[in-house]
Amino acid sequence: MAFDDSKLQALREKFGDGHGGDIFDPAFRKVADKIFSKSGTRLAPYAGVPTFLAAPHMPVEAENPDFGNLQVAITGVPMDLGVTNRPGSRFGPRAMRTIERIGPYNHVLGCAPVQDLRVADIGDVPFRSRYRLEMSHEDIEKRFNQIVDAGVIPLAVGGDHSITHPIMKAVGKNKPVGLIHIDAHCDTSGSFDGTKFHHGGPFRNAVLDGVLDPTRTIQIGIRGSSEYLWEFSYESGMTVIHAEEITDMGIAAIIEKAKAVVGDGPTYLSFDIDSLDPSFAPGTGTPEIGGLTTREVLELLRGLKGVNLVGGDVVEVAPQYDATTNTAHAGAQVLFEILSLMVFSPSVGAKA
């Protein structure tokens, strides 16, 4: 039917004098009511003190912490003492906090996670030393034990990938968890230069510590020249999907495989920004060409709706290697997607 003056007049009457928060679709109306003020304004993305995803800032003391009634605590972990080559992911949390216009609405999952969950940016892990890696891991484990013991789901922002080992020691201390690991590298190698605590080995360490179930672990996007270091993944029973397999398999099949591997048990989601091809995310310590696109990552993550997430992280954003800020932007978007998934996680809903 042709567009005529009567239809134009009807649109003018319905939409001509309203503000941005005047929305008539019932589903969208529920979202707008959480975001717009009664006068029709919303928070300017460039104003105020930056926090992760514009979540409320809720400082939590290092000793005798009070997490209130939070369901999810987003925590910065600015530590990169475990890198094998290019340092700089200690600046990742600050860079991701300053990215504006992430969210508030996830149109695919149909949620506004900062508004739908009781979530806050609780600041950074309080480190006792900027020089000692093992001490830093102790501080990370202590902080995340506090979060887990309070019944809150942790969402971490690194930092290099070695931070995931002490986080998983807290998350999996009562029962080994499953893992969806999206990365260019398996990160299951052994000791280098006299230490096993580095960003190339957190998941071997987690399995050997009894906090990660390798048979409920899937690693997606693996590629590059370090394959010879990853025999532990295969020996322990992890499922490994190389980047070269993704085109033939398709994202939908990978999603189904991931869901089958982790089942309905408690699962951790770890996202290394170097899983993305460096054309999308050059700002990282160990870039590997031939990686995932941002569109593939969004499809993959959104397909994990309903997985029983008990924690997650985004790591290895080293912003100084990317003058465009695209890497930090991609990291912040992935953080938003993981938080969106937590809206539908049974473990998060248990503290509704």
mmCIF file of C-alpha atoms in Angstrom, residues 33 98 117 188 191 226 237 324 346:
data_model
loop_
_atom_site.group_PDB
_atom_site.id
_atom_site.type_symbol
_atom_site.label_atom_id
_atom_site.label_comp_id
_atom_site.label_asym_id
_atom_site.label_seq_id
_atom_site.Cartn_x
_atom_site.Cartn_y
_atom_site.Cartn_z
ATOM 1 C CA ASP A 33 12.130 2.824 31.015
ATOM 2 C CA THR A 98 37.256 4.736 28.700
ATOM 3 C CA LEU A 117 21.536 -7.278 36.755
ATOM 4 C CA THR A 188 48.668 -25.140 28.310
ATOM 5 C CA SER A 191 57.554 -23.827 32.677
ATOM 6 C CA SER A 226 53.213 -22.700 18.958
ATOM 7 C CA GLY A 237 41.100 -34.479 27.033
ATOM 8 C CA THR A 324 42.909 3.597 16.727
ATOM 9 C CA PRO A 346 21.338 -20.206 36.026
#
